[in-house]
Amino acid sequence: MTRQANNALRIIQVSDCHVSSDPRADYRGENADRNLADLLPAMRAWQPDLVLLTGDISEDGSAASYGRVTALLGTLEAPLLALPGNHDLPDVMKRFFPQGPWDGLYQQVMKNWQLVLLDSTEQNRIGGLILQQELDQLDRCLSSSNAAFTFVALHHQPVPVNSAWIDRYALEDPESFFKVLDRNPRVRCVVWGHVHQEFQSMRGGVHLLGSPSTVANSLKETLRFTLDKAGPACRWLELTAEGEIETGLLRAGQSSATGKTSQRIR
Ligand SMILES: [Fe+2]
């Protein structure tokens, strides 16, 4: 399928790059710059309409790290949307990614889809939190949209991924978050990063998708971070004009999408 043929919105989700000020820095035995760069050919071949970054783009919040990430991903010639993770410094990050939830949530409509980006971070906190006033804003934003379908992105997982080391730092009070989604049936998909592993589930008619890191991932369902030798990855998503979603992972050395799943909801 080509984007011209099916008119789907093609997104690549990039998460948890953990790039440091020093490009030689070690992250869990890996090099963040090199692993991100190694994924670029597969991303380019996939021809995204949009690149969505779901937090922990930087390990240390440095301008140098954001500068190198935007330089690399800018070569894809697709718009960049970004939201912060617990390692990011929003005041620095927003200078490099002007489109994001820097002053309340960020929303944009593309091809029948409302894309909503949330900031689930709180200063000096590893886990996630969305304040009541932010949930109220989300509710207003979702209910007033003219788009047929909605896609929501945040950094922290709103459901456990069954790995104790990272579920300690999940989104707090996910029930309040899901209450807002339940009032807005156009929501079809929620994506996040933070978990350094792939995760897929359904809740009602909503896809719940956790995405891997571009630097280092863990084997699933482990008590401690346990390096997954399958390596770094990013997620691709096709959101069709009819509200269907297809998704899978891209890895270094792949020239086309694999692991493609057809998950159709109407
Ligand atoms: Fe994180």
PDB file of C-alpha atoms and ligand atoms in Angstrom:
ATOM      1  CA  MET A   1       0.000   0.000   0.000  1.00  0.00           C
ATOM      2  CA  THR A   2       1.192   3.503  -0.648  1.00  0.00           C
ATOM      3  CA  ARG A   3       0.013   6.579   1.124  1.00  0.00           C
ATOM      4  CA  GLN A   4      -1.306   7.958  -2.141  1.00  0.00           C
ATOM      5  CA  ALA A   5      -3.361   4.800  -2.713  1.00  0.00           C
ATOM      6  CA  ASN A   6      -5.074   4.369   0.630  1.00  0.00           C
ATOM      7  CA  ASN A   7      -5.110   7.926   1.951  1.00  0.00           C
ATOM      8  CA  ALA A   8      -4.103   6.614   5.389  1.00  0.00           C
ATOM      9  CA  LEU A   9      -2.210   8.790   7.840  1.00  0.00           C
ATOM     10  CA  ARG A  10       1.241   7.220   8.177  1.00  0.00           C
ATOM     11  CA  ILE A  11       2.962   7.835  11.504  1.00  0.00           C
ATOM     12  CA  ILE A  12       6.292   6.724  12.870  1.00  0.00           C
ATOM     13  CA  GLN A  13       6.452   6.792  16.647  1.00  0.00           C
ATOM     14  CA  VAL A  14       9.944   7.355  18.013  1.00  0.00           C
ATOM     15  CA  SER A  15      10.409   6.968  21.763  1.00  0.00           C
ATOM     16  CA  ASP A  16      12.936   6.911  24.566  1.00  0.00           C
ATOM     17  CA  CYS A  17      16.004   7.841  22.536  1.00  0.00           C
ATOM     18  CA  HIS A  18      17.885   8.847  25.737  1.00  0.00           C
ATOM     19  CA  VAL A  19      20.453  10.867  23.794  1.00  0.00           C
ATOM     20  CA  SER A  20      22.982  12.685  26.000  1.00  0.00           C
ATOM     21  CA  SER A  21      24.936  15.885  25.642  1.00  0.00           C
ATOM     22  CA  ASP A  22      28.037  13.732  24.992  1.00  0.00           C
ATOM     23  CA  PRO A  23      27.435  11.721  21.789  1.00  0.00           C
ATOM     24  CA  ARG A  24      29.774   8.991  23.090  1.00  0.00           C
ATOM     25  CA  ALA A  25      27.752   8.480  26.290  1.00  0.00           C
ATOM     26  CA  ASP A  26      26.731   4.972  27.267  1.00  0.00           C
ATOM     27  CA  TYR A  27      23.087   4.085  27.887  1.00  0.00           C
ATOM     28  CA  ARG A  28      22.584   0.568  29.268  1.00  0.00           C
ATOM     29  CA  GLY A  29      25.640  -0.568  27.309  1.00  0.00           C
ATOM     30  CA  GLU A  30      24.406   0.996  24.038  1.00  0.00           C
ATOM     31  CA  ASN A  31      25.078   4.210  22.122  1.00  0.00           C
ATOM     32  CA  ALA A  32      21.924   6.314  21.763  1.00  0.00           C
ATOM     33  CA  ASP A  33      23.060   8.392  18.758  1.00  0.00           C
ATOM     34  CA  ARG A  34      24.237   5.402  16.750  1.00  0.00           C
ATOM     35  CA  ASN A  35      21.163   3.267  17.485  1.00  0.00           C
ATOM     36  CA  LEU A  36      18.816   6.079  16.461  1.00  0.00           C
ATOM     37  CA  ALA A  37      20.807   6.718  13.277  1.00  0.00           C
ATOM     38  CA  ASP A  38      20.728   2.990  12.452  1.00  0.00           C
ATOM     39  CA  LEU A  39      16.905   3.106  12.378  1.00  0.00           C
ATOM     40  CA  LEU A  40      16.762   6.021   9.940  1.00  0.00           C
ATOM     41  CA  PRO A  41      16.937   4.066   6.644  1.00  0.00           C
ATOM     42  CA  ALA A  42      13.954   1.909   7.659  1.00  0.00           C
ATOM     43  CA  MET A  43      12.020   5.022   8.722  1.00  0.00           C
ATOM     44  CA  ARG A  44      12.836   6.794   5.465  1.00  0.00           C
ATOM     45  CA  ALA A  45      11.820   3.787   3.355  1.00  0.00           C
ATOM     46  CA  TRP A  46       8.486   3.701   5.152  1.00  0.00           C
ATOM     47  CA  GLN A  47       7.661   7.289   4.071  1.00  0.00           C
ATOM     48  CA  PRO A  48       5.873   8.695   7.126  1.00  0.00           C
ATOM     49  CA  ASP A  49       3.518  11.662   6.916  1.00  0.00           C
ATOM     50  CA  LEU A  50       4.440  12.491  10.485  1.00  0.00           C
ATOM     51  CA  VAL A  51       7.033  11.569  13.125  1.00  0.00           C
ATOM     52  CA  LEU A  52       5.691  11.467  16.677  1.00  0.00           C
ATOM     53  CA  LEU A  53       8.170  11.508  19.566  1.00  0.00           C
ATOM     54  CA  THR A  54       6.762  10.199  22.854  1.00  0.00           C
ATOM     55  CA  GLY A  55       9.295  11.344  25.413  1.00  0.00           C
ATOM     56  CA  ASP A  56      12.665  10.656  27.004  1.00  0.00           C
ATOM     57  CA  ILE A  57      14.150  11.979  23.807  1.00  0.00           C
ATOM     58  CA  SER A  58      17.043  13.263  25.895  1.00  0.00           C
ATOM     59  CA  GLU A  59      18.746  11.541  28.805  1.00  0.00           C
ATOM     60  CA  ASP A  60      19.933  14.784  30.372  1.00  0.00           C
ATOM     61  CA  GLY A  61      17.681  17.534  28.962  1.00  0.00           C
ATOM     62  CA  SER A  62      20.602  19.143  27.134  1.00  0.00           C
ATOM     63  CA  ALA A  63      20.171  21.423  24.133  1.00  0.00           C
ATOM     64  CA  ALA A  64      22.943  19.472  22.405  1.00  0.00           C
ATOM     65  CA  SER A  65      20.979  16.224  22.645  1.00  0.00           C
ATOM     66  CA  TYR A  66      17.762  17.749  21.246  1.00  0.00           C
ATOM     67  CA  GLY A  67      19.752  19.456  18.514  1.00  0.00           C
ATOM     68  CA  ARG A  68      21.267  16.182  17.310  1.00  0.00           C
ATOM     69  CA  VAL A  69      17.917  14.354  17.391  1.00  0.00           C
ATOM     70  CA  THR A  70      16.143  17.061  15.368  1.00  0.00           C
ATOM     71  CA  ALA A  71      19.033  17.135  12.886  1.00  0.00           C
ATOM     72  CA  LEU A  72      18.796  13.366  12.362  1.00  0.00           C
ATOM     73  CA  LEU A  73      14.999  13.101  12.188  1.00  0.00           C
ATOM     74  CA  GLY A  74      14.746  16.280  10.127  1.00  0.00           C
ATOM     75  CA  THR A  75      16.297  14.341   7.241  1.00  0.00           C
ATOM     76  CA  LEU A  76      13.025  12.363   7.001  1.00  0.00           C
ATOM     77  CA  GLU A  77      11.337  15.531   5.706  1.00  0.00           C
ATOM     78  CA  ALA A  78       8.159  14.865   7.712  1.00  0.00           C
ATOM     79  CA  PRO A  79       6.724  17.121  10.437  1.00  0.00           C
ATOM     80  CA  LEU A  80       7.889  16.344  13.979  1.00  0.00           C
ATOM     81  CA  LEU A  81       5.418  16.366  16.886  1.00  0.00           C
ATOM     82  CA  ALA A  82       6.802  15.709  20.363  1.00  0.00           C
ATOM     83  CA  LEU A  83       5.746  15.351  23.986  1.00  0.00           C
ATOM     84  CA  PRO A  84       8.026  15.160  27.043  1.00  0.00           C
ATOM     85  CA  GLY A  85       9.073  12.206  29.191  1.00  0.00           C
ATOM     86  CA  ASN A  86      10.417  12.209  32.718  1.00  0.00           C
ATOM     87  CA  HIS A  87      14.015  12.649  31.514  1.00  0.00           C
ATOM     88  CA  ASP A  88      13.220  15.645  29.308  1.00  0.00           C
ATOM     89  CA  LEU A  89      13.399  19.296  30.216  1.00  0.00           C
ATOM     90  CA  PRO A  90      10.331  20.852  28.566  1.00  0.00           C
ATOM     91  CA  ASP A  91      11.756  24.394  28.604  1.00  0.00           C
ATOM     92  CA  VAL A  92      14.731  23.247  26.549  1.00  0.00           C
ATOM     93  CA  MET A  93      12.896  20.644  24.478  1.00  0.00           C
ATOM     94  CA  LYS A  94      10.224  23.026  23.192  1.00  0.00           C
ATOM     95  CA  ARG A  95      12.845  25.215  21.532  1.00  0.00           C
ATOM     96  CA  PHE A  96      13.639  22.263  19.246  1.00  0.00           C
ATOM     97  CA  PHE A  97      10.110  20.835  18.980  1.00  0.00           C
ATOM     98  CA  PRO A  98       7.759  23.823  18.855  1.00  0.00           C
ATOM     99  CA  GLN A  99       4.726  21.596  18.182  1.00  0.00           C
ATOM    100  CA  GLY A 100       3.844  19.820  21.431  1.00  0.00           C
ATOM    101  CA  PRO A 101       1.923  20.077  24.722  1.00  0.00           C
ATOM    102  CA  TRP A 102       3.969  22.953  26.107  1.00  0.00           C
ATOM    103  CA  ASP A 103       1.105  25.141  27.214  1.00  0.00           C
ATOM    104  CA  GLY A 104      -1.671  22.644  27.876  1.00  0.00           C
ATOM    105  CA  LEU A 105      -2.341  19.736  25.560  1.00  0.00           C
ATOM    106  CA  TYR A 106      -1.556  19.924  21.852  1.00  0.00           C
ATOM    107  CA  GLN A 107      -4.032  18.893  19.193  1.00  0.00           C
ATOM    108  CA  GLN A 108      -4.011  18.812  15.420  1.00  0.00           C
ATOM    109  CA  VAL A 109      -6.329  17.318  12.801  1.00  0.00           C
ATOM    110  CA  MET A 110      -4.906  15.375   9.853  1.00  0.00           C
ATOM    111  CA  LYS A 111      -6.856  13.207   7.405  1.00  0.00           C
ATOM    112  CA  ASN A 112     -10.002  12.571   9.480  1.00  0.00           C
ATOM    113  CA  TRP A 113      -7.937  12.090  12.645  1.00  0.00           C
ATOM    114  CA  GLN A 114      -7.611  14.318  15.670  1.00  0.00           C
ATOM    115  CA  LEU A 115      -4.146  13.810  17.190  1.00  0.00           C
ATOM    116  CA  VAL A 116      -3.909  14.755  20.869  1.00  0.00           C
ATOM    117  CA  LEU A 117      -0.570  14.981  22.679  1.00  0.00           C
ATOM    118  CA  LEU A 118      -0.528  15.074  26.484  1.00  0.00           C
ATOM    119  CA  ASP A 119       2.176  15.977  28.980  1.00  0.00           C
ATOM    120  CA  SER A 120       2.044  13.278  31.706  1.00  0.00           C
ATOM    121  CA  THR A 121       5.232  14.452  33.433  1.00  0.00           C
ATOM    122  CA  GLU A 122       5.653  16.296  36.710  1.00  0.00           C
ATOM    123  CA  GLN A 123       8.907  17.863  37.826  1.00  0.00           C
ATOM    124  CA  ASN A 124      11.137  15.546  39.925  1.00  0.00           C
ATOM    125  CA  ARG A 125       8.825  12.593  39.380  1.00  0.00           C
ATOM    126  CA  ILE A 126       9.562   9.427  37.384  1.00  0.00           C
ATOM    127  CA  GLY A 127       5.963   8.191  37.231  1.00  0.00           C
ATOM    128  CA  GLY A 128       3.163   9.912  35.336  1.00  0.00           C
ATOM    129  CA  LEU A 129       0.406  12.236  36.453  1.00  0.00           C
ATOM    130  CA  ILE A 130      -2.313  14.151  34.607  1.00  0.00           C
ATOM    131  CA  LEU A 131      -3.871  16.822  36.789  1.00  0.00           C
ATOM    132  CA  GLN A 132      -7.648  17.215  36.970  1.00  0.00           C
ATOM    133  CA  GLN A 133      -7.556  20.530  35.110  1.00  0.00           C
ATOM    134  CA  GLU A 134      -5.631  18.801  32.304  1.00  0.00           C
ATOM    135  CA  LEU A 135      -8.219  16.007  32.203  1.00  0.00           C
ATOM    136  CA  ASP A 136     -10.961  18.632  31.986  1.00  0.00           C
ATOM    137  CA  GLN A 137      -9.114  20.259  29.076  1.00  0.00           C
ATOM    138  CA  LEU A 138      -8.756  16.828  27.427  1.00  0.00           C
ATOM    139  CA  ASP A 139     -12.493  16.201  27.821  1.00  0.00           C
ATOM    140  CA  ARG A 140     -13.343  19.554  26.198  1.00  0.00           C
ATOM    141  CA  CYS A 141     -10.842  18.983  23.410  1.00  0.00           C
ATOM    142  CA  LEU A 142     -12.149  15.507  22.584  1.00  0.00           C
ATOM    143  CA  SER A 143     -15.816  16.406  22.728  1.00  0.00           C
ATOM    144  CA  SER A 144     -15.475  19.521  20.552  1.00  0.00           C
ATOM    145  CA  SER A 145     -13.493  17.880  17.739  1.00  0.00           C
ATOM    146  CA  ASN A 146     -14.930  17.776  14.241  1.00  0.00           C
ATOM    147  CA  ALA A 147     -12.663  14.895  13.230  1.00  0.00           C
ATOM    148  CA  ALA A 148     -14.167  11.436  12.860  1.00  0.00           C
ATOM    149  CA  PHE A 149     -11.540   9.660  14.967  1.00  0.00           C
ATOM    150  CA  THR A 150      -9.069  10.493  17.732  1.00  0.00           C
ATOM    151  CA  PHE A 151      -5.563   9.276  18.531  1.00  0.00           C
ATOM    152  CA  VAL A 152      -4.070  10.109  21.965  1.00  0.00           C
ATOM    153  CA  ALA A 153      -0.362  10.048  22.865  1.00  0.00           C
ATOM    154  CA  LEU A 154       1.441  10.410  26.200  1.00  0.00           C
ATOM    155  CA  HIS A 155       4.699   9.236  27.768  1.00  0.00           C
ATOM    156  CA  HIS A 156       3.543   7.032  30.663  1.00  0.00           C
ATOM    157  CA  GLN A 157       1.651   3.749  30.390  1.00  0.00           C
ATOM    158  CA  PRO A 158      -1.996   4.001  31.551  1.00  0.00           C
ATOM    159  CA  VAL A 159      -2.180   0.210  32.000  1.00  0.00           C
ATOM    160  CA  PRO A 160       0.436  -2.179  33.424  1.00  0.00           C
ATOM    161  CA  VAL A 161       2.731  -3.792  30.865  1.00  0.00           C
ATOM    162  CA  ASN A 162       3.481  -6.597  33.364  1.00  0.00           C
ATOM    163  CA  SER A 163       7.117  -5.611  33.966  1.00  0.00           C
ATOM    164  CA  ALA A 164       7.602  -4.665  37.610  1.00  0.00           C
ATOM    165  CA  TRP A 165      10.670  -2.480  37.009  1.00  0.00           C
ATOM    166  CA  ILE A 166       8.705   0.011  34.900  1.00  0.00           C
ATOM    167  CA  ASP A 167       5.147  -0.535  36.159  1.00  0.00           C
ATOM    168  CA  ARG A 168       6.337   1.099  39.410  1.00  0.00           C
ATOM    169  CA  TYR A 169       6.397   4.310  37.361  1.00  0.00           C
ATOM    170  CA  ALA A 170       3.132   4.062  35.426  1.00  0.00           C
ATOM    171  CA  LEU A 171       0.483   6.780  35.058  1.00  0.00           C
ATOM    172  CA  GLU A 172      -1.108   7.478  38.427  1.00  0.00           C
ATOM    173  CA  ASP A 173      -4.901   7.242  38.657  1.00  0.00           C
ATOM    174  CA  PRO A 174      -5.483   5.853  35.161  1.00  0.00           C
ATOM    175  CA  GLU A 175      -9.190   5.426  36.005  1.00  0.00           C
ATOM    176  CA  SER A 176      -9.743   9.191  35.749  1.00  0.00           C
ATOM    177  CA  PHE A 177      -7.959   9.244  32.386  1.00  0.00           C
ATOM    178  CA  PHE A 178     -10.057   6.363  31.027  1.00  0.00           C
ATOM    179  CA  LYS A 179     -13.255   7.972  32.326  1.00  0.00           C
ATOM    180  CA  VAL A 180     -12.595  10.892  29.979  1.00  0.00           C
ATOM    181  CA  LEU A 181     -11.848   8.556  27.062  1.00  0.00           C
ATOM    182  CA  ASP A 182     -14.996   6.535  27.752  1.00  0.00           C
ATOM    183  CA  ARG A 183     -17.097   9.695  27.381  1.00  0.00           C
ATOM    184  CA  ASN A 184     -15.601  10.257  23.919  1.00  0.00           C
ATOM    185  CA  PRO A 185     -16.238   7.268  21.656  1.00  0.00           C
ATOM    186  CA  ARG A 186     -14.256   8.701  18.744  1.00  0.00           C
ATOM    187  CA  VAL A 187     -11.032   7.778  20.556  1.00  0.00           C
ATOM    188  CA  ARG A 188      -9.571   4.781  18.725  1.00  0.00           C
ATOM    189  CA  CYS A 189      -6.007   4.543  19.956  1.00  0.00           C
ATOM    190  CA  VAL A 190      -3.728   5.479  22.880  1.00  0.00           C
ATOM    191  CA  VAL A 191       0.047   5.241  22.431  1.00  0.00           C
ATOM    192  CA  TRP A 192       2.900   5.742  24.861  1.00  0.00           C
ATOM    193  CA  GLY A 193       6.637   5.180  25.360  1.00  0.00           C
ATOM    194  CA  HIS A 194       8.530   4.904  28.697  1.00  0.00           C
ATOM    195  CA  VAL A 195       8.258   1.096  28.922  1.00  0.00           C
ATOM    196  CA  HIS A 196      11.192   0.156  26.631  1.00  0.00           C
ATOM    197  CA  GLN A 197       9.257  -2.757  25.158  1.00  0.00           C
ATOM    198  CA  GLU A 198       6.421  -3.398  22.754  1.00  0.00           C
ATOM    199  CA  PHE A 199       2.938  -3.782  24.213  1.00  0.00           C
ATOM    200  CA  GLN A 200      -0.484  -4.200  22.599  1.00  0.00           C
ATOM    201  CA  SER A 201      -3.882  -4.517  24.161  1.00  0.00           C
ATOM    202  CA  MET A 202      -7.493  -3.473  23.576  1.00  0.00           C
ATOM    203  CA  ARG A 203      -9.868  -1.740  25.963  1.00  0.00           C
ATOM    204  CA  GLY A 204     -13.368  -1.611  24.555  1.00  0.00           C
ATOM    205  CA  GLY A 205     -12.808  -0.394  21.003  1.00  0.00           C
ATOM    206  CA  VAL A 206      -9.557   1.401  21.848  1.00  0.00           C
ATOM    207  CA  HIS A 207      -6.100   0.134  20.889  1.00  0.00           C
ATOM    208  CA  LEU A 208      -3.583   0.486  23.724  1.00  0.00           C
ATOM    209  CA  LEU A 209      -0.036   0.513  22.332  1.00  0.00           C
ATOM    210  CA  GLY A 210       3.247   0.748  24.226  1.00  0.00           C
ATOM    211  CA  SER A 211       6.245   1.386  22.036  1.00  0.00           C
ATOM    212  CA  PRO A 212       9.874   0.346  22.275  1.00  0.00           C
ATOM    213  CA  SER A 213      12.961   2.505  22.678  1.00  0.00           C
ATOM    214  CA  THR A 214      15.292   3.533  19.879  1.00  0.00           C
ATOM    215  CA  VAL A 215      18.327   2.818  22.096  1.00  0.00           C
ATOM    216  CA  ALA A 216      17.742  -0.199  24.380  1.00  0.00           C
ATOM    217  CA  ASN A 217      14.772  -2.422  25.150  1.00  0.00           C
ATOM    218  CA  SER A 218      13.968  -4.980  27.804  1.00  0.00           C
ATOM    219  CA  LEU A 219      12.576  -8.457  27.400  1.00  0.00           C
ATOM    220  CA  LYS A 220       8.869  -8.444  28.235  1.00  0.00           C
ATOM    221  CA  GLU A 221       7.383  -9.299  31.610  1.00  0.00           C
ATOM    222  CA  THR A 222      10.587  -9.104  33.648  1.00  0.00           C
ATOM    223  CA  LEU A 223      11.183  -7.995  37.235  1.00  0.00           C
ATOM    224  CA  ARG A 224      14.304  -6.049  36.205  1.00  0.00           C
ATOM    225  CA  PHE A 225      15.396  -4.420  32.955  1.00  0.00           C
ATOM    226  CA  THR A 226      16.840  -7.317  30.930  1.00  0.00           C
ATOM    227  CA  LEU A 227      18.365  -6.271  27.610  1.00  0.00           C
ATOM    228  CA  ASP A 228      16.425  -7.572  24.608  1.00  0.00           C
ATOM    229  CA  LYS A 229      19.003  -8.595  22.022  1.00  0.00           C
ATOM    230  CA  ALA A 230      16.446  -7.995  19.249  1.00  0.00           C
ATOM    231  CA  GLY A 231      17.690  -4.425  19.545  1.00  0.00           C
ATOM    232  CA  PRO A 232      16.182  -0.945  19.178  1.00  0.00           C
ATOM    233  CA  ALA A 233      12.940  -0.328  17.325  1.00  0.00           C
ATOM    234  CA  CYS A 234      10.263   2.216  16.545  1.00  0.00           C
ATOM    235  CA  ARG A 235       6.568   1.809  15.816  1.00  0.00           C
ATOM    236  CA  TRP A 236       4.783   2.484  12.532  1.00  0.00           C
ATOM    237  CA  LEU A 237       1.059   3.180  12.404  1.00  0.00           C
ATOM    238  CA  GLU A 238      -1.361   3.536   9.535  1.00  0.00           C
ATOM    239  CA  LEU A 239      -4.576   5.291  10.500  1.00  0.00           C
ATOM    240  CA  THR A 240      -7.093   4.909   7.691  1.00  0.00           C
ATOM    241  CA  ALA A 241      -9.743   7.434   6.722  1.00  0.00           C
ATOM    242  CA  GLU A 242     -12.331   4.847   7.868  1.00  0.00           C
ATOM    243  CA  GLY A 243     -10.938   4.682  11.409  1.00  0.00           C
ATOM    244  CA  GLU A 244      -8.986   1.451  11.074  1.00  0.00           C
ATOM    245  CA  ILE A 245      -5.508   1.055  12.526  1.00  0.00           C
ATOM    246  CA  GLU A 246      -2.623  -1.089  11.442  1.00  0.00           C
ATOM    247  CA  THR A 247       0.672  -1.125  13.292  1.00  0.00           C
ATOM    248  CA  GLY A 248       3.988  -2.897  13.713  1.00  0.00           C
ATOM    249  CA  LEU A 249       7.663  -2.295  14.441  1.00  0.00           C
ATOM    250  CA  LEU A 250      10.603  -1.118  12.371  1.00  0.00           C
ATOM    251  CA  ARG A 251      14.091  -2.298  13.238  1.00  0.00           C
ATOM    252  CA  ALA A 252      17.527  -1.398  11.919  1.00  0.00           C
ATOM    253  CA  GLY A 253      18.380  -3.182   8.705  1.00  0.00           C
ATOM    254  CA  GLN A 254      14.755  -3.546   7.623  1.00  0.00           C
ATOM    255  CA  SER A 255      13.783  -1.846   4.420  1.00  0.00           C
ATOM    256  CA  SER A 256      10.055  -2.472   4.864  1.00  0.00           C
ATOM    257  CA  ALA A 257       7.595  -2.962   7.678  1.00  0.00           C
ATOM    258  CA  THR A 258       7.363  -6.394   9.253  1.00  0.00           C
ATOM    259  CA  GLY A 259       5.298  -7.771  12.063  1.00  0.00           C
ATOM    260  CA  LYS A 260       2.331  -6.141  10.405  1.00  0.00           C
ATOM    261  CA  THR A 261      -0.925  -6.781  12.163  1.00  0.00           C
ATOM    262  CA  SER A 262      -4.340  -5.972  10.830  1.00  0.00           C
ATOM    263  CA  GLN A 263      -6.426  -4.725  13.692  1.00  0.00           C
ATOM    264  CA  ARG A 264      -9.551  -3.217  12.285  1.00  0.00           C
ATOM    265  CA  ILE A 265     -12.099  -1.413  14.356  1.00  0.00           C
ATOM    266  CA  ARG A 266     -15.060   0.492  13.069  1.00  0.00           C
TER     267      ARG A 266
HETATM  268 FE    FE B   1      10.539   7.431  30.688  1.00  0.00          FE
END
